Short mmCIF file of N, CA and C in Angstrom, two decimals:
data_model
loop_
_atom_site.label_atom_id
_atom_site.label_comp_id
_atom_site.label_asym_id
_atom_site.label_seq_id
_atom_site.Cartn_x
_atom_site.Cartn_y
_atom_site.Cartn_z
N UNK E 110 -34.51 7.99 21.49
CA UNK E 110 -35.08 9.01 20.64
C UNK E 110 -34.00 9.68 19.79
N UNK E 111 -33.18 10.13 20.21
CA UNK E 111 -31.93 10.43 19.81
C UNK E 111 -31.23 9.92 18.59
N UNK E 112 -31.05 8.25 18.85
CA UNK E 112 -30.65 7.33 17.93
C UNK E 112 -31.50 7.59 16.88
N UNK E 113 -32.92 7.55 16.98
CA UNK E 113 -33.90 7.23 15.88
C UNK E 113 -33.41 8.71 14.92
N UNK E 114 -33.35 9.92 15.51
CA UNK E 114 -33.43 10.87 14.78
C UNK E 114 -31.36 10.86 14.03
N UNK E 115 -31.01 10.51 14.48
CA UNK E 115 -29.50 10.04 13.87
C UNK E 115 -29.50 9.53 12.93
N UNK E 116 -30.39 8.02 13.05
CA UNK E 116 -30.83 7.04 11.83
C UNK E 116 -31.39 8.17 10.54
N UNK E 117 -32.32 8.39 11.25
CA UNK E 117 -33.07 9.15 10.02
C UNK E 117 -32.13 10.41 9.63
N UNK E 118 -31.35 11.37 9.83
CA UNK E 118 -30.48 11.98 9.50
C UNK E 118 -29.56 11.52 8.69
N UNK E 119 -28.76 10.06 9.17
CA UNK E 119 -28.06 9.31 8.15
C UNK E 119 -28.74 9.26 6.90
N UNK E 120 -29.34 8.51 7.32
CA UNK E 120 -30.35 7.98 5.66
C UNK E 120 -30.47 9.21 4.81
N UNK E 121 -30.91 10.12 5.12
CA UNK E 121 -31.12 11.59 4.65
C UNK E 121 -29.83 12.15 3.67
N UNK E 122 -28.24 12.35 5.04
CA UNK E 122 -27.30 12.74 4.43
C UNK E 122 -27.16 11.47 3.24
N UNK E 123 -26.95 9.89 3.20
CA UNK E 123 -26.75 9.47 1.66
C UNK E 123 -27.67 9.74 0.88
N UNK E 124 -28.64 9.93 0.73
CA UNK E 124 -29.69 10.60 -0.08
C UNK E 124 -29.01 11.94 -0.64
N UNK E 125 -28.42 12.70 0.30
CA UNK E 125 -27.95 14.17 -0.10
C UNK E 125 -29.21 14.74 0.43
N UNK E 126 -29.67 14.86 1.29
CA UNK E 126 -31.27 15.47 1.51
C UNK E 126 -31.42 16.28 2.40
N UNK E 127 -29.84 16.66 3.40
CA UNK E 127 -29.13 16.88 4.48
C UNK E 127 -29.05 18.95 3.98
N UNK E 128 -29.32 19.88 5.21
CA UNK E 128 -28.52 20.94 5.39
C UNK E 128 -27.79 21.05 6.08
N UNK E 129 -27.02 22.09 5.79
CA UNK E 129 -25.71 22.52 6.58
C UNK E 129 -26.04 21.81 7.92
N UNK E 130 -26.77 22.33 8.60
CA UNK E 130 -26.86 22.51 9.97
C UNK E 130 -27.40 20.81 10.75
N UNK E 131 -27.79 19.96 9.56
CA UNK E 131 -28.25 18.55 10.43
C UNK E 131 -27.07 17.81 9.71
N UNK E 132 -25.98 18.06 9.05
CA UNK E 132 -24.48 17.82 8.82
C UNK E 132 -23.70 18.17 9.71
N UNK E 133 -23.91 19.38 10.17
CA UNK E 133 -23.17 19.37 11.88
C UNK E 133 -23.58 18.93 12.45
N UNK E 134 -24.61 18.47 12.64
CA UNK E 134 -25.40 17.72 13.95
C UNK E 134 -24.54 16.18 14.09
N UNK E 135 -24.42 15.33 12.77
CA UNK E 135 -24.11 14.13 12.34
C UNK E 135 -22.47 14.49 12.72
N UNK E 136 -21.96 15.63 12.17
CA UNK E 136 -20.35 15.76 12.80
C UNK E 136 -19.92 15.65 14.52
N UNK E 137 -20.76 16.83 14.85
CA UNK E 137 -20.57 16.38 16.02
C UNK E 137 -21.01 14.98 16.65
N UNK E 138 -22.04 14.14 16.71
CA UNK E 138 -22.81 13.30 16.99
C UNK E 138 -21.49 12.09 17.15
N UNK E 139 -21.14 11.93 15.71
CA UNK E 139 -19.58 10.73 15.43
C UNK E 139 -18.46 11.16 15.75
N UNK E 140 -18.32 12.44 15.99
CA UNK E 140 -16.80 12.65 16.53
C UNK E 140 -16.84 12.60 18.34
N UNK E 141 -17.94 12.93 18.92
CA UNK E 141 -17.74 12.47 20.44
C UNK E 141 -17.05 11.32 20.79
N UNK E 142 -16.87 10.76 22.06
CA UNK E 142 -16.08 9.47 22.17
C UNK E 142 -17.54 8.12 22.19
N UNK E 143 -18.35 8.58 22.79
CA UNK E 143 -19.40 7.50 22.46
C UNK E 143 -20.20 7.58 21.74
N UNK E 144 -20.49 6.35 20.23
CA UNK E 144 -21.21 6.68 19.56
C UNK E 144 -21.90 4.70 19.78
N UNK E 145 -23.12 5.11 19.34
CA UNK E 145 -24.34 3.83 19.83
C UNK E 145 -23.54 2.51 18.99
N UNK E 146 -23.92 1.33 19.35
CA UNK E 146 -22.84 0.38 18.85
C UNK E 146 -23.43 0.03 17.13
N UNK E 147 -24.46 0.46 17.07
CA UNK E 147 -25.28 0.52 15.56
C UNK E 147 -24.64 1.23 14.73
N UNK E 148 -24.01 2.55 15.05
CA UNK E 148 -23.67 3.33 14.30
C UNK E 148 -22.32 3.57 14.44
N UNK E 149 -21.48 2.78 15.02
CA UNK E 149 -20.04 2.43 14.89
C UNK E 149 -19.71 2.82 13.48
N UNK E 150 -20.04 1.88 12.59
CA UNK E 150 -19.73 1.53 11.53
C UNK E 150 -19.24 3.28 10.54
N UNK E 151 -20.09 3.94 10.96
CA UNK E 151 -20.17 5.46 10.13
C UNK E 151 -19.06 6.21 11.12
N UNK E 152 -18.82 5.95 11.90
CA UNK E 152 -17.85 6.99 12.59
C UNK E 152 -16.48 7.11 11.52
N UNK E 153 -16.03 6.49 11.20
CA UNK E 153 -14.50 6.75 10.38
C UNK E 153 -14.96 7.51 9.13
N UNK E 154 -16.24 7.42 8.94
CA UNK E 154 -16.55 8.61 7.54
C UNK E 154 -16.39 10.07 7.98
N UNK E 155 -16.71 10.43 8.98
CA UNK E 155 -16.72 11.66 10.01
C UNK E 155 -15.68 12.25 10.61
N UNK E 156 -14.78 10.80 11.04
CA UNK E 156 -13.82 11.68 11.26
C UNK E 156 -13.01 11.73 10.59
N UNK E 157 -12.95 10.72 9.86
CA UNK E 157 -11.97 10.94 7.83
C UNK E 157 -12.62 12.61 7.81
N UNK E 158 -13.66 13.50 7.13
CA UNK E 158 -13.94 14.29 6.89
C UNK E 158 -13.20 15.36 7.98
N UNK E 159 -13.52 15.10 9.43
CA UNK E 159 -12.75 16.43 10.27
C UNK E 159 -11.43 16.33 10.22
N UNK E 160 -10.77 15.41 10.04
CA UNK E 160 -9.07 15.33 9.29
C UNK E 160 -9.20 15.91 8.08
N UNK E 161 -10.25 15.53 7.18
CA UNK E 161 -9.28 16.32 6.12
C UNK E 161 -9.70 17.83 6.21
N UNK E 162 -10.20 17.98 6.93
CA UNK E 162 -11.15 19.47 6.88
C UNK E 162 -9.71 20.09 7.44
N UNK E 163 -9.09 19.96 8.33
CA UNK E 163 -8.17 20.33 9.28
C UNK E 163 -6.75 20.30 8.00
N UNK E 164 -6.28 19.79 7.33
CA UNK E 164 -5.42 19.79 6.12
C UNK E 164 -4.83 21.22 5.27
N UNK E 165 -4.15 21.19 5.45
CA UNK E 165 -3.90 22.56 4.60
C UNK E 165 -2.57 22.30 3.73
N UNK E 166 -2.68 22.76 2.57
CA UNK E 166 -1.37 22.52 1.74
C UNK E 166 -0.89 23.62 1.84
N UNK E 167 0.47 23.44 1.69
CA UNK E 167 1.83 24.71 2.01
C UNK E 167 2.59 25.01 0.42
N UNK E 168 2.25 23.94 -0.46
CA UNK E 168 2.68 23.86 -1.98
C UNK E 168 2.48 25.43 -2.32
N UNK E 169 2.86 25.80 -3.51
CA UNK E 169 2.57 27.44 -4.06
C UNK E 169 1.57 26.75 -5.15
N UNK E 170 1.05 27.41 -5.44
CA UNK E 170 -0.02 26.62 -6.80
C UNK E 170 0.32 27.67 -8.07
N UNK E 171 1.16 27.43 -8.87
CA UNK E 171 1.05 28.31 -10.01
C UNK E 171 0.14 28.11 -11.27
N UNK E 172 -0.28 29.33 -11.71
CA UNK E 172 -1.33 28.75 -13.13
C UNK E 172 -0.54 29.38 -14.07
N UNK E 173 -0.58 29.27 -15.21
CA UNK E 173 0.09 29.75 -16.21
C UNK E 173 -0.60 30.38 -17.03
N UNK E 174 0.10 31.58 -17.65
CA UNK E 174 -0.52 33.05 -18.29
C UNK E 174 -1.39 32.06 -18.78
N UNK E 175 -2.55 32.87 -19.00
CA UNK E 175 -3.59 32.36 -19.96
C UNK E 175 -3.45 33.93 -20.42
N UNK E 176 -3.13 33.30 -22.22
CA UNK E 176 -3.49 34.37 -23.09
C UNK E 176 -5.11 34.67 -23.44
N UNK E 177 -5.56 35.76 -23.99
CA UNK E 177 -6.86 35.96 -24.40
C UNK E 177 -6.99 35.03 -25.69
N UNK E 178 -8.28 34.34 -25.35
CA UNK E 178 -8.82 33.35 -25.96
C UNK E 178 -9.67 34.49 -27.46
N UNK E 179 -8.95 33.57 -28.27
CA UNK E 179 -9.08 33.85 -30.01
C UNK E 179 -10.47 33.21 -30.44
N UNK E 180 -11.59 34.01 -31.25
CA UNK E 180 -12.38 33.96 -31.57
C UNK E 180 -12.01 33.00 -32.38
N UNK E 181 -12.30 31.70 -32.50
CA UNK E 181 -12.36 31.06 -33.30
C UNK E 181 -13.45 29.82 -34.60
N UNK E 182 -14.57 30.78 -34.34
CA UNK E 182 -15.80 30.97 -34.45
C UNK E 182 -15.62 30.91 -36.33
N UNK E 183 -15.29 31.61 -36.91
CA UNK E 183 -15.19 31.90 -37.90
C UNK E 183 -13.98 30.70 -38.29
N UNK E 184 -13.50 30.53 -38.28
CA UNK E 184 -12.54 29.60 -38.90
C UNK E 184 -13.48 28.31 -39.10
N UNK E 185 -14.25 27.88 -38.25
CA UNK E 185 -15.37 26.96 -38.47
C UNK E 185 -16.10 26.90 -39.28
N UNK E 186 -16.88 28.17 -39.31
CA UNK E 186 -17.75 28.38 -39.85
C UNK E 186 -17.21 28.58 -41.83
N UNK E 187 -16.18 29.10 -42.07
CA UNK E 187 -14.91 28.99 -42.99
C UNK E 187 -15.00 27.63 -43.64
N UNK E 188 -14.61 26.69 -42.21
CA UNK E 188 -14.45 25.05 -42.99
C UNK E 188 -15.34 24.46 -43.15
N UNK E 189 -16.92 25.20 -42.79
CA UNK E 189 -18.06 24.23 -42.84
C UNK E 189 -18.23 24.56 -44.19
N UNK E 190 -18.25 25.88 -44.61
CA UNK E 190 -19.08 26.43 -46.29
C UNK E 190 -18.09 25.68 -47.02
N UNK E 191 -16.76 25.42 -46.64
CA UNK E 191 -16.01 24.57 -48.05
C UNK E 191 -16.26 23.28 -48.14
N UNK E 192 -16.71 22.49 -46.92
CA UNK E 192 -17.02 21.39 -46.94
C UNK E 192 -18.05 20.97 -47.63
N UNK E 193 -19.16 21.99 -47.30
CA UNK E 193 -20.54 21.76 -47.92
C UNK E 193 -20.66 22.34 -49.85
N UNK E 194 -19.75 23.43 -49.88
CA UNK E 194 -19.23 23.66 -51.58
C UNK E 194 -18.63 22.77 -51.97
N UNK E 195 -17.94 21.81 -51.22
CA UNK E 195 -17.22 20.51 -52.41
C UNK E 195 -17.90 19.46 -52.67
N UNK E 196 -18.90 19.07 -51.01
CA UNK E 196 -20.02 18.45 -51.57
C UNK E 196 -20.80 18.49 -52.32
N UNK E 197 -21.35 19.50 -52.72
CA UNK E 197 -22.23 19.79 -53.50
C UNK E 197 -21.37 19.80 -55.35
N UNK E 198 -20.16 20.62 -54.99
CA UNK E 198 -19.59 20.66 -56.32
C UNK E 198 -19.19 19.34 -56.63
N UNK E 199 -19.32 18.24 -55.91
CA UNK E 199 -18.66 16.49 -56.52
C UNK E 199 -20.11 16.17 -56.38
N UNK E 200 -20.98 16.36 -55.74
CA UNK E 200 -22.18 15.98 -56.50
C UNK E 200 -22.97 15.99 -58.21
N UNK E 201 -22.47 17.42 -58.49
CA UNK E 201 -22.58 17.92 -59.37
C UNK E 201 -21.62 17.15 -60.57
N UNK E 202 -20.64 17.51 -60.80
CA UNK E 202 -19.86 17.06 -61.42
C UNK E 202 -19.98 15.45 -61.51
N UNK E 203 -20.26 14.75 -60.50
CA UNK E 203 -20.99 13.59 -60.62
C UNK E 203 -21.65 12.98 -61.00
N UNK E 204 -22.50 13.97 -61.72
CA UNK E 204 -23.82 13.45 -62.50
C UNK E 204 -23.37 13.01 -64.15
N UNK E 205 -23.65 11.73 -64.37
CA UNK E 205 -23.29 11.55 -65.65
C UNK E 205 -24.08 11.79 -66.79
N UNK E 206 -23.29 12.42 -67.45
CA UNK E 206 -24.17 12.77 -69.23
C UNK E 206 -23.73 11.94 -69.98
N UNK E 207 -24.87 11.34 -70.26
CA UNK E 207 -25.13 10.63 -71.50
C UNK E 207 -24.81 10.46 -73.02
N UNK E 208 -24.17 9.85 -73.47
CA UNK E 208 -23.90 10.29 -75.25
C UNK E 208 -25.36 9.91 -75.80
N UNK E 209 -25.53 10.20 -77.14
CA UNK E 209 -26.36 10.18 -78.00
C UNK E 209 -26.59 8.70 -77.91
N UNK E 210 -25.41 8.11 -78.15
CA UNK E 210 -25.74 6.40 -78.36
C UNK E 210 -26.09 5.43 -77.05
N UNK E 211 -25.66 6.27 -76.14
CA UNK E 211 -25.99 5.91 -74.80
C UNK E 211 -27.67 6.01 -74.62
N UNK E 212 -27.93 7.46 -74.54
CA UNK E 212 -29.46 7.69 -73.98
C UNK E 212 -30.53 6.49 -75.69
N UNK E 213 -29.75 6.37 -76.82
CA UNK E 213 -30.52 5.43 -77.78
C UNK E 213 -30.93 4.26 -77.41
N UNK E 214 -29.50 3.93 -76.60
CA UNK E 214 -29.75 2.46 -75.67
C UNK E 214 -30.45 2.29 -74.43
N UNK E 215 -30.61 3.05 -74.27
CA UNK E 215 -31.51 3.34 -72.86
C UNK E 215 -32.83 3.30 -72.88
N UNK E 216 -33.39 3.79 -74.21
CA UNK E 216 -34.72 4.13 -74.73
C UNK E 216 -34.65 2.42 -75.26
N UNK E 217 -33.96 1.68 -76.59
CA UNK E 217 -34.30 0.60 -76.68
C UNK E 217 -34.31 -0.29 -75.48
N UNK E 218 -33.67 -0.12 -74.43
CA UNK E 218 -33.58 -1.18 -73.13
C UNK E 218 -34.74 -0.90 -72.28
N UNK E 219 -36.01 0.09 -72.42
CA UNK E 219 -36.99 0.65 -71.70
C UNK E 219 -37.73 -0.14 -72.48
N UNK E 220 -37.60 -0.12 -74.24
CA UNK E 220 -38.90 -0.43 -74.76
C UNK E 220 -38.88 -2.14 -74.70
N UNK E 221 -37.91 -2.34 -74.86
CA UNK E 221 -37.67 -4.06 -74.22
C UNK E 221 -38.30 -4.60 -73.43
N UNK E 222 -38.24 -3.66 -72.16
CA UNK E 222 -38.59 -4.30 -71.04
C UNK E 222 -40.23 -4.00 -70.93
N UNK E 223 -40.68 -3.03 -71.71
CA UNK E 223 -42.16 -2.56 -71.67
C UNK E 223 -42.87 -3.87 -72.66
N UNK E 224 -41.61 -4.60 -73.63
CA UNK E 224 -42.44 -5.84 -74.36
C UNK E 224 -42.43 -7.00 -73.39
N UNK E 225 -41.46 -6.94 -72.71
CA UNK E 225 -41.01 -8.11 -71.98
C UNK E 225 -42.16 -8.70 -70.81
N UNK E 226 -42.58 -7.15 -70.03
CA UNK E 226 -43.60 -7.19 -69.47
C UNK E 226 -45.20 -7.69 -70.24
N UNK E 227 -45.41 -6.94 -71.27
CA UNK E 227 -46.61 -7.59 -71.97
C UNK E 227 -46.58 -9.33 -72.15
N UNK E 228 -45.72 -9.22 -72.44
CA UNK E 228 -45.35 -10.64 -72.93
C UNK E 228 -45.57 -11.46 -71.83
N UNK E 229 -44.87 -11.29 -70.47
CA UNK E 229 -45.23 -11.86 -69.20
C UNK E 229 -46.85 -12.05 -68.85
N UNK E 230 -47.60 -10.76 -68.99
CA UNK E 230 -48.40 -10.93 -68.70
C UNK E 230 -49.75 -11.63 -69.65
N UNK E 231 -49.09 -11.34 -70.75
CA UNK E 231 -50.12 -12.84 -71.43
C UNK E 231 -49.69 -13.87 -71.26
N UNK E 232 -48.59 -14.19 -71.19
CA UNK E 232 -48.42 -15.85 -70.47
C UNK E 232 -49.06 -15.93 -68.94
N UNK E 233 -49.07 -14.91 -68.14
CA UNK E 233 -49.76 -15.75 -67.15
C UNK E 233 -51.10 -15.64 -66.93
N UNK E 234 -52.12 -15.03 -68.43
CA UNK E 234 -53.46 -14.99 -68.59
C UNK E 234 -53.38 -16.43 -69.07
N UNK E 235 -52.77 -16.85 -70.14
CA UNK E 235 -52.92 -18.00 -70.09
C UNK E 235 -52.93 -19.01 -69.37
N UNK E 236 -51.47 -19.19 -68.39
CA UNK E 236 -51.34 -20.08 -67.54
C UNK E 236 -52.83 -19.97 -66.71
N UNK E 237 -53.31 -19.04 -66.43
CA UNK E 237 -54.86 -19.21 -65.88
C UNK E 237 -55.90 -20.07 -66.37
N UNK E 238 -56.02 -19.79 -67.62
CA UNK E 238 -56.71 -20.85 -68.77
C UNK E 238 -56.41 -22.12 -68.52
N UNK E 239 -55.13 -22.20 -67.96
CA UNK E 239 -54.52 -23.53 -68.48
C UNK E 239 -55.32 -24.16 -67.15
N UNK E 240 -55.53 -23.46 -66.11
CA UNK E 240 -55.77 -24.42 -64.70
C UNK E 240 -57.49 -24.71 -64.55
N UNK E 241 -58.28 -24.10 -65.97
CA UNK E 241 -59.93 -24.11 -65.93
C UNK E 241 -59.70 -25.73 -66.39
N UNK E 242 -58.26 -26.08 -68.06
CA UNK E 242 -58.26 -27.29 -68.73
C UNK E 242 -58.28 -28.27 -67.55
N UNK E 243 -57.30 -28.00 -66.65
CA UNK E 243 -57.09 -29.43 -65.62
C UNK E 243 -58.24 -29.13 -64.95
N UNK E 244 -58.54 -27.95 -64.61
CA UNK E 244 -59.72 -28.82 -63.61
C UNK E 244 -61.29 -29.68 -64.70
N UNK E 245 -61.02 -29.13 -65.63
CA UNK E 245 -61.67 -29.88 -66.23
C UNK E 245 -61.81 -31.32 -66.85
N UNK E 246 -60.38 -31.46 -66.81
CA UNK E 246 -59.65 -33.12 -67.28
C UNK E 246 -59.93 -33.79 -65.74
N UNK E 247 -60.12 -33.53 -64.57
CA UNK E 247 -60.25 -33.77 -63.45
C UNK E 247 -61.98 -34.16 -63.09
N UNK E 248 -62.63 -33.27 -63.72
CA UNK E 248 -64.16 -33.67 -63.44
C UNK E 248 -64.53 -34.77 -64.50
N UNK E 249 -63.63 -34.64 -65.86
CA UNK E 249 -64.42 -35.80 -66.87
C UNK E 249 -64.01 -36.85 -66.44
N UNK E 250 -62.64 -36.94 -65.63
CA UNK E 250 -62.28 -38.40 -65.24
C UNK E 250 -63.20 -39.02 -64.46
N UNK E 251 -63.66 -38.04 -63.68
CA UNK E 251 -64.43 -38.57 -62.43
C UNK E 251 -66.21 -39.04 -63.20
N UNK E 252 -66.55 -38.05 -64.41
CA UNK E 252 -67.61 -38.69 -64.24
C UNK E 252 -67.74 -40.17 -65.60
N UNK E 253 -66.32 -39.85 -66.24
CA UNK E 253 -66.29 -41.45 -66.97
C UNK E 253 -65.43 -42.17 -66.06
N UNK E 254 -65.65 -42.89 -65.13
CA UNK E 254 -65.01 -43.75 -64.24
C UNK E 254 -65.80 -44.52 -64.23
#
C-alpha cells in the first residue's frame, strides 16, 4: 500500500503536482536505508537534493553600486519623431514634378494607348467574324462532297 502511494506521489512530483508536505514525505521515504527495489532508481535524485540542501557557500558575494536608473523614456521617444519626420520628409521630397513637356508626353502616351486599345478591340470583333467564315467554309464542304 505504501509503495502504491509512493508511485503515485512520484508521478505527481514530475508532473510538479506535489506540496510541500508530500515532498517531504518522498524525502524522507528515499533517504532511509531501505527503499523498494522498484524505486532504487530515484533514490540518488533525493539524496543529490539533501546534499545540496546541506551546502553552504563561505564566498562574500559583492554587487556593485547600482546607480539610479535614468529615465530614458524620452530619448526614444526623441528618436522615434525624427525617424518618422525624415520619413515622411523623403517621402515628400520624393515625389516627382513633372515639366510641362513631361506631363505633354504623358497625356500623348495615355491617348495612344486609349487608340491602341480600340484598335485591339476591333480586331478581335473581327477575328470573331472570321470563325462564323470557317465554320462556314466547313459546312459547304461537307454539303458539296
Amino acid at each position: 500500500m505504501e509503495l502504491d502511494n509512493i508511485k503515485k506521489l512520484l508521478d505527481a512530483y514530475f508532473e510538479g503536482m506535489t506540496s510541500l508536505e508530500e515532498e517531504k514525505i518522498l524525502r524522507d521515504y528515499f533517504t532511509q536505508q531501505t527503499v523498494a527495489d522498484a524505486l532504487v532508481q530515484y533514490k540518488p535524485i533525493f539524496l543529490g537534493m539533501e546534499v545540496a540542501k546541506q551546502e553552504h557557500s563561505h564566498k562574500a558575494l559583492l554587487l556593485p553600486d547600482s546607480k539610479p536608473k535614468v529615465n530614458k523614456a524620452w530619448r526614444y521617444s526623441v528618436a522615434a519623431i525624427l525617424v518618422v519626420g525624415l520619413g515622411v520628409g523623403s517621402f515628400y521630397l520624393s515625389q516627382s514634378r513633372y515639366t510641362q513637356e513631361e506631363m505633354e508626353a504623358l497625356a500623348a502616351f495615355e491617348q495612344s494607348k486609349n487608340a491602341m486599345m480600340l484598335l485591339s478591340e476591333n480586331l478581335n470583333r473581327g477575328t470573331e467574324q472570321l470563325s462564323y467564315v470557317k465554320q462556314f467554309a466547313i459546312t459547304k464542304d461537307r454539303i458539296f462532297e
